[in-house]
Amino acid sequence: MTRGQLASGMAAAAVAALVAVLLWEPTSAWQIVAHGVLTVVWTLLGLGAVVLVGYRRGLRRRLSDDLRRLSGPGIVDSMSPKQLLDVLLSSIYGRNDANHDVVTGLLGRHLTVSTHTEVDLELSALNHELYELRYTCAYRFRRPLTTSRFMLVMTSDAGIRDSIVAGIDLPLFELWFFSERAGFDNASDRTIASVRLSFDYRDLDGNRRTSQARHPEFREVPARLLAQYLRPDLRRRLDLPSTKVRVFECDLSQPAGRQVRSIERLELKVAGPQHINDGYCYWQPPFPCYVEQVRVDAGALNVDGLAKWQFRTVPFTFRSGSSVAEWLPATTRTALDIESWLLPGHGVAVLWRPAQEAEG
């Protein structure tokens, strides 16, 4: 039955009930009750018919127009970017936890996005087995980050490292990975002591200020608490042994000397020991970054008593044309013009080998 037929039937029933009410003169108690029921019935039927006719004639079109407007920009504007992208990916790929990795890669955490990023990597041999990886990262954020907390996570567990890259929920953090468990505590102590932070920020009154490079006062956070910053699906299957992960946190108000409301630019300097025999190191962005340039200085890998080294750089990014295809002497400084977006999971690797391998 169509809406038109339903409206016609209701109108006919309402007219019949109205005629009965007008012509019937009840003489007993039950007739009086029935007469009252008919009065209510014809009123409801008549009102229903009028509503249906009005809906078909004009209200339906107006409601349809409103719904079309809501289903477009109205609903889109009311949804967060992560919700919107999650719905889109689910409609294409189906429901899958891995979709969250794509969302995180594209949008980051808390919409932390650096639109101007430069990276300096420096490698210096410490002895025959270890070298120090030192990097300086300068981030300028698309929108000020409403936070005053910076967190540094260090681990020697590849599973923990990958989970952090895929799903940590912090606006401002850095991840440091040690390839071996041996010496982890000493290496992490040395790394945390090397941290220097400088940043542009706004105080509680909205004034823009700059904090010069300083070593902030870190406090160590129990490793088990790291789970609360991970997505639920990662949290459930992640084991956090304290021997393989250390978490340090600082309040940026301390080096700033006043309360920090938001961060507009951050420069991080950090260094830590790694094993020369690994033959490679890499840098990955902690959140989406537009990277102008990555500069590499491996000259200090050459020390007395060690082989002379050659190195090359291999970006794993959207664009790989900026890689240094040939092996170069370690004393050659290089600058890679990335000029592209790097998402968590992207990065730049530096490879090295003894020079005599090339001669052989």
Short mmCIF file of C-alpha atoms in Angstrom, two decimals:
data_model
loop_
_atom_site.label_atom_id
_atom_site.label_comp_id
_atom_site.label_asym_id
_atom_site.label_seq_id
_atom_site.Cartn_x
_atom_site.Cartn_y
_atom_site.Cartn_z
CA MET A 1 0.00 0.00 0.00
CA THR A 2 1.37 3.39 -0.98
CA ARG A 3 1.33 6.49 1.18
CA GLY A 4 -1.39 7.96 -1.09
CA GLN A 5 -3.62 4.93 -0.67
CA LEU A 6 -3.06 4.97 3.08
CA ALA A 7 -3.97 8.65 3.30
CA SER A 8 -7.14 8.06 1.22
CA GLY A 9 -8.17 5.12 3.41
CA MET A 10 -7.60 7.10 6.61
CA ALA A 11 -9.58 10.05 5.22
CA ALA A 12 -12.52 7.78 4.24
CA ALA A 13 -12.50 6.10 7.67
CA ALA A 14 -12.38 9.51 9.36
CA VAL A 15 -15.39 10.73 7.33
CA ALA A 16 -17.37 7.56 8.15
CA ALA A 17 -16.57 7.90 11.85
CA LEU A 18 -17.56 11.59 11.77
CA VAL A 19 -20.91 10.81 10.11
CA ALA A 20 -21.58 8.16 12.74
CA VAL A 21 -20.77 10.60 15.54
CA LEU A 22 -23.11 13.26 14.06
CA LEU A 23 -26.06 10.97 13.34
CA TRP A 24 -25.87 8.64 16.32
CA GLU A 25 -27.68 9.67 19.46
CA PRO A 26 -26.57 7.29 22.25
CA THR A 27 -29.25 6.20 24.73
CA SER A 28 -27.38 3.87 27.06
CA ALA A 29 -24.14 3.90 28.96
CA TRP A 30 -22.25 1.61 26.57
CA GLN A 31 -23.46 3.67 23.58
CA ILE A 32 -22.17 6.83 25.24
CA VAL A 33 -18.72 5.16 25.65
CA ALA A 34 -18.73 3.95 22.04
CA HIS A 35 -19.76 7.41 20.83
CA GLY A 36 -16.80 8.92 22.70
CA VAL A 37 -14.43 6.37 21.16
CA LEU A 38 -15.67 7.19 17.66
CA THR A 39 -15.14 10.89 18.36
CA VAL A 40 -11.47 10.23 19.22
CA VAL A 41 -11.01 7.81 16.29
CA TRP A 42 -12.28 10.17 13.60
CA THR A 43 -10.14 12.98 15.00
CA LEU A 44 -6.96 10.85 14.94
CA LEU A 45 -7.71 9.41 11.50
CA GLY A 46 -8.41 12.83 10.07
CA LEU A 47 -5.25 14.31 11.56
CA GLY A 48 -3.20 11.37 10.24
CA ALA A 49 -4.61 11.80 6.74
CA VAL A 50 -3.82 15.53 6.78
CA VAL A 51 -0.22 14.85 7.90
CA LEU A 52 0.32 12.22 5.20
CA VAL A 53 -1.08 14.46 2.48
CA GLY A 54 1.00 17.39 3.70
CA TYR A 55 4.14 15.24 3.82
CA ARG A 56 3.60 14.00 0.26
CA ARG A 57 2.80 17.47 -1.10
CA GLY A 58 5.70 19.49 0.38
CA LEU A 59 7.19 18.36 3.67
CA ARG A 60 8.89 15.29 2.19
CA ARG A 61 10.80 17.38 -0.35
CA ARG A 62 11.88 19.85 2.28
CA LEU A 63 13.03 17.10 4.65
CA SER A 64 14.91 15.38 1.82
CA ASP A 65 16.72 18.60 1.00
CA ASP A 66 17.67 19.06 4.65
CA LEU A 67 18.92 15.48 4.93
CA ARG A 68 21.00 15.89 1.79
CA ARG A 69 22.58 18.98 3.29
CA LEU A 70 23.23 17.17 6.58
CA SER A 71 24.68 14.10 4.88
CA GLY A 72 27.18 16.28 3.07
CA PRO A 73 29.23 19.05 4.73
CA GLY A 74 27.02 19.13 7.83
CA ILE A 75 27.87 15.61 8.99
CA VAL A 76 31.41 15.79 7.63
CA ASP A 77 32.10 18.95 9.60
CA SER A 78 30.69 17.41 12.77
CA MET A 79 33.02 14.38 12.58
CA SER A 80 36.66 14.36 13.61
CA PRO A 81 39.15 13.73 10.78
CA LYS A 82 40.08 10.36 12.32
CA GLN A 83 36.43 9.23 12.46
CA LEU A 84 35.81 10.36 8.91
CA LEU A 85 38.89 8.62 7.51
CA ASP A 86 38.16 5.46 9.51
CA VAL A 87 34.65 5.28 8.01
CA LEU A 88 36.05 5.86 4.51
CA LEU A 89 38.72 3.17 4.82
CA SER A 90 36.23 0.70 6.30
CA SER A 91 33.90 1.25 3.36
CA ILE A 92 36.77 0.49 0.96
CA TYR A 93 38.78 -2.22 2.73
CA GLY A 94 36.24 -3.53 5.24
CA ARG A 95 36.58 -3.54 9.02
CA ASN A 96 40.20 -4.19 9.94
CA ASP A 97 42.42 -3.12 12.85
CA ALA A 98 45.18 -2.39 10.33
CA ASN A 99 43.07 0.52 9.02
CA HIS A 100 44.02 2.36 12.21
CA ASP A 101 47.68 2.21 11.15
CA VAL A 102 46.81 4.04 7.92
CA VAL A 103 44.77 6.64 9.81
CA THR A 104 47.62 7.21 12.27
CA GLY A 105 50.13 7.49 9.46
CA LEU A 106 48.07 10.06 7.59
CA LEU A 107 46.76 12.14 10.48
CA GLY A 108 49.16 11.47 13.33
CA ARG A 109 48.18 11.63 16.98
CA HIS A 110 46.22 14.60 18.26
CA LEU A 111 46.70 16.07 14.76
CA THR A 112 50.37 16.73 15.52
CA VAL A 113 51.74 17.80 12.13
CA SER A 114 55.05 19.50 11.38
CA THR A 115 54.92 21.56 8.18
CA HIS A 116 58.60 22.53 8.27
CA THR A 117 61.09 19.87 9.37
CA GLU A 118 64.88 19.62 9.09
CA VAL A 119 67.04 16.76 10.34
CA ASP A 120 70.79 16.48 10.99
CA LEU A 121 72.35 13.05 11.56
CA GLU A 122 75.91 12.75 12.84
CA LEU A 123 77.82 9.50 13.42
CA SER A 124 80.93 9.45 15.64
CA ALA A 125 82.95 6.35 16.55
CA LEU A 126 83.47 5.84 20.29
CA ASN A 127 85.69 2.76 20.06
CA HIS A 128 86.10 -0.35 17.90
CA GLU A 129 82.56 -1.55 18.66
CA LEU A 130 80.38 1.47 19.38
CA TYR A 131 79.55 4.74 17.71
CA GLU A 132 77.36 7.62 18.86
CA LEU A 133 74.34 8.50 16.76
CA ARG A 134 73.51 12.16 17.27
CA TYR A 135 70.61 13.88 15.64
CA THR A 136 69.00 17.27 15.67
CA CYS A 137 65.37 17.57 14.60
CA ALA A 138 63.61 20.89 14.13
CA TYR A 139 59.81 20.82 13.92
CA ARG A 140 57.41 23.68 13.22
CA PHE A 141 53.82 22.69 13.87
CA ARG A 142 50.88 23.39 11.60
CA ARG A 143 48.85 24.45 14.61
CA PRO A 144 50.13 25.08 18.16
CA LEU A 145 50.14 21.93 20.29
CA THR A 146 48.15 22.49 23.46
CA THR A 147 50.52 20.60 25.73
CA SER A 148 53.48 21.22 28.01
CA ARG A 149 54.59 17.59 28.24
CA PHE A 150 57.35 15.86 26.29
CA MET A 151 57.97 12.12 26.54
CA LEU A 152 60.97 10.06 25.44
CA VAL A 153 60.54 6.28 25.03
CA MET A 154 63.58 4.00 24.70
CA THR A 155 63.40 0.29 23.96
CA SER A 156 65.45 -2.62 22.67
CA ASP A 157 62.38 -4.65 21.73
CA ALA A 158 61.38 -4.46 18.06
CA GLY A 159 57.76 -5.39 18.84
CA ILE A 160 57.39 -2.55 21.32
CA ARG A 161 59.06 -0.18 18.86
CA ASP A 162 56.64 -1.09 16.06
CA SER A 163 53.60 -0.81 18.35
CA ILE A 164 54.68 2.64 19.46
CA VAL A 165 55.16 3.77 15.87
CA ALA A 166 51.73 2.39 14.92
CA GLY A 167 49.58 3.57 17.78
CA ILE A 168 50.96 5.75 20.56
CA ASP A 169 48.50 8.46 21.56
CA LEU A 170 50.68 11.37 22.65
CA PRO A 171 50.97 14.78 20.99
CA LEU A 172 54.71 15.23 21.62
CA PHE A 173 57.12 12.34 22.02
CA GLU A 174 60.31 10.80 20.67
CA LEU A 175 61.27 7.15 20.25
CA TRP A 176 64.81 5.75 20.55
CA PHE A 177 65.58 2.16 19.61
CA PHE A 178 68.65 0.17 20.70
CA SER A 179 69.35 -2.87 18.56
CA GLU A 180 70.59 -5.06 21.44
CA ARG A 181 69.63 -5.63 25.06
CA ALA A 182 73.28 -5.67 26.23
CA GLY A 183 74.10 -2.43 27.97
CA PHE A 184 70.56 -1.10 27.58
CA ASP A 185 70.41 0.67 30.94
CA ASN A 186 73.76 2.43 30.49
CA ALA A 187 72.94 3.35 26.91
CA SER A 188 69.55 4.76 27.87
CA ASP A 189 71.07 6.73 30.77
CA ARG A 190 73.59 8.25 28.39
CA THR A 191 70.87 9.05 25.86
CA ILE A 192 68.55 10.77 28.33
CA ALA A 193 71.45 12.85 29.63
CA SER A 194 72.18 14.10 26.11
CA VAL A 195 68.74 15.58 25.43
CA ARG A 196 68.56 19.30 24.74
CA LEU A 197 65.27 21.04 23.93
CA SER A 198 64.54 24.51 22.63
CA PHE A 199 61.11 25.70 21.59
CA ASP A 200 58.81 28.57 20.76
CA TYR A 201 55.68 28.65 22.87
CA ARG A 202 52.80 30.71 24.17
CA ASP A 203 52.39 31.29 27.88
CA LEU A 204 49.11 31.34 29.78
CA ASP A 205 48.54 34.97 28.75
CA GLY A 206 48.94 34.13 25.07
CA ASN A 207 52.34 35.82 24.70
CA ARG A 208 54.78 34.20 22.24
CA ARG A 209 58.10 33.32 23.86
CA THR A 210 61.25 31.30 23.14
CA SER A 211 63.08 28.88 25.41
CA GLN A 212 66.78 28.40 24.67
CA ALA A 213 68.33 24.93 24.37
CA ARG A 214 68.44 23.27 27.78
CA HIS A 215 68.42 19.85 29.34
CA PRO A 216 64.98 19.43 30.95
CA GLU A 217 64.41 17.61 34.22
CA PHE A 218 63.11 14.17 33.27
CA ARG A 219 61.34 11.80 35.57
CA GLU A 220 61.16 8.10 34.80
CA VAL A 221 57.66 6.71 34.39
CA PRO A 222 56.91 3.03 35.16
CA ALA A 223 57.06 1.14 31.87
CA ARG A 224 53.67 -0.48 32.47
CA LEU A 225 51.99 2.93 32.25
CA LEU A 226 53.05 3.21 28.61
CA ALA A 227 50.14 0.92 27.72
CA GLN A 228 47.60 3.62 28.58
CA TYR A 229 48.92 5.70 25.67
CA LEU A 230 48.47 2.91 23.11
CA ARG A 231 45.41 1.95 21.11
CA PRO A 232 43.30 -0.75 22.82
CA ASP A 233 44.01 -3.38 20.14
CA LEU A 234 47.77 -2.88 20.60
CA ARG A 235 47.51 -2.64 24.37
CA ARG A 236 45.88 -6.07 24.68
CA ARG A 237 48.60 -7.98 22.87
CA LEU A 238 51.66 -6.02 24.02
CA ASP A 239 53.97 -7.24 26.76
CA LEU A 240 55.93 -4.48 28.48
CA PRO A 241 58.87 -6.01 30.33
CA SER A 242 60.66 -3.21 32.15
CA THR A 243 64.03 -4.60 31.07
CA LYS A 244 63.29 -3.70 27.44
CA VAL A 245 61.61 -0.33 27.68
CA ARG A 246 62.15 2.87 29.67
CA VAL A 247 59.87 5.89 29.61
CA PHE A 248 60.91 9.42 30.60
CA GLU A 249 58.68 12.46 30.89
CA CYS A 250 59.33 16.17 31.40
CA ASP A 251 57.26 19.31 31.85
CA LEU A 252 58.38 21.96 29.35
CA SER A 253 57.35 24.67 31.78
CA GLN A 254 60.52 23.85 33.75
CA PRO A 255 63.09 24.82 31.06
CA ALA A 256 60.83 27.68 29.93
CA GLY A 257 60.75 29.15 33.41
CA ARG A 258 57.01 29.82 33.21
CA GLN A 259 53.77 27.98 32.49
CA VAL A 260 53.50 26.79 28.88
CA ARG A 261 50.09 26.78 27.20
CA SER A 262 51.04 25.61 23.69
CA ILE A 263 54.10 24.72 21.59
CA GLU A 264 54.64 26.25 18.13
CA ARG A 265 58.18 25.04 17.32
CA LEU A 266 60.44 22.41 18.85
CA GLU A 267 64.10 21.58 18.31
CA LEU A 268 65.37 18.34 19.78
CA LYS A 269 69.00 17.28 20.13
CA VAL A 270 69.67 13.74 21.33
CA ALA A 271 72.53 11.23 21.10
CA GLY A 272 73.02 7.60 22.05
CA PRO A 273 75.47 4.73 21.54
CA GLN A 274 74.88 2.11 18.86
CA HIS A 275 76.87 -0.83 17.49
CA ILE A 276 79.09 -0.15 14.48
CA ASN A 277 78.64 -3.71 13.21
CA ASP A 278 74.93 -3.05 12.69
CA GLY A 279 75.98 -1.38 9.46
CA TYR A 280 73.05 0.99 9.39
CA CYS A 281 71.01 3.54 11.32
CA TYR A 282 67.85 5.41 10.48
CA TRP A 283 65.57 8.28 11.44
CA GLN A 284 61.77 8.10 11.39
CA PRO A 285 59.31 10.93 12.08
CA PRO A 286 57.22 10.50 15.26
CA PHE A 287 54.27 12.21 13.53
CA PRO A 288 53.51 13.45 9.99
CA CYS A 289 56.26 15.84 8.88
CA TYR A 290 56.95 17.78 5.72
CA VAL A 291 60.70 17.34 5.52
CA GLU A 292 62.77 19.82 3.54
CA GLN A 293 66.19 18.32 4.07
CA VAL A 294 68.10 15.58 5.88
CA ARG A 295 71.83 16.20 6.34
CA VAL A 296 74.29 13.38 7.13
CA ASP A 297 77.82 13.67 8.55
CA ALA A 298 79.57 10.30 9.02
CA GLY A 299 83.14 11.57 8.92
CA ALA A 300 83.80 10.81 12.59
CA LEU A 301 83.27 7.08 11.95
CA ASN A 302 86.89 7.08 10.72
CA VAL A 303 89.22 6.79 13.73
CA ASP A 304 92.72 5.42 14.22
CA GLY A 305 92.84 1.64 14.29
CA LEU A 306 89.54 1.21 12.47
CA ALA A 307 88.78 0.57 8.84
CA LYS A 308 87.91 3.54 6.69
CA TRP A 309 84.21 3.61 5.96
CA GLN A 310 82.01 4.34 3.01
CA PHE A 311 78.34 5.20 3.35
CA ARG A 312 75.18 5.86 1.38
CA THR A 313 71.72 7.13 2.25
CA VAL A 314 68.49 5.36 1.36
CA PRO A 315 65.19 7.15 2.08
CA PHE A 316 62.10 4.98 2.46
CA THR A 317 59.55 7.64 1.59
CA PHE A 318 56.93 8.50 -1.04
CA ARG A 319 59.78 9.73 -3.21
CA SER A 320 63.05 7.78 -3.34
CA GLY A 321 64.79 9.82 -6.02
CA SER A 322 66.68 11.82 -3.41
CA SER A 323 68.82 8.85 -2.30
CA VAL A 324 72.60 8.88 -2.69
CA ALA A 325 72.94 5.94 -5.08
CA GLU A 326 76.70 5.56 -4.86
CA TRP A 327 78.91 4.72 -1.89
CA LEU A 328 80.78 7.81 -0.70
CA PRO A 329 83.76 8.30 1.61
CA ALA A 330 82.58 8.85 5.17
CA THR A 331 84.26 12.24 5.15
CA THR A 332 81.80 13.45 2.49
CA ARG A 333 78.91 15.35 4.01
CA THR A 334 75.61 14.94 2.18
CA ALA A 335 72.33 16.79 2.13
CA LEU A 336 69.19 15.08 0.87
CA ASP A 337 66.47 17.38 -0.43
CA ILE A 338 63.44 15.37 0.58
CA GLU A 339 60.79 18.06 0.04
CA SER A 340 57.96 15.65 0.73
CA TRP A 341 55.69 14.38 3.47
CA LEU A 342 57.06 11.65 5.72
CA LEU A 343 54.60 9.68 7.81
CA PRO A 344 55.27 7.35 10.76
CA GLY A 345 56.88 4.31 9.15
CA HIS A 346 58.76 6.40 6.60
CA GLY A 347 62.30 7.58 7.20
CA VAL A 348 65.89 7.84 6.01
CA ALA A 349 68.46 5.06 6.48
CA VAL A 350 72.23 5.51 6.48
CA LEU A 351 74.25 2.45 5.45
CA TRP A 352 78.01 1.97 5.76
CA ARG A 353 80.68 -0.59 4.91
CA PRO A 354 84.48 -0.83 5.15
CA ALA A 355 86.14 0.81 2.17
CA GLN A 356 88.22 -2.31 1.39
CA GLU A 357 85.01 -4.24 0.60
CA ALA A 358 84.52 -2.00 -2.40
CA GLU A 359 88.16 -2.45 -3.45
CA GLY A 360 87.86 -6.26 -3.10
#
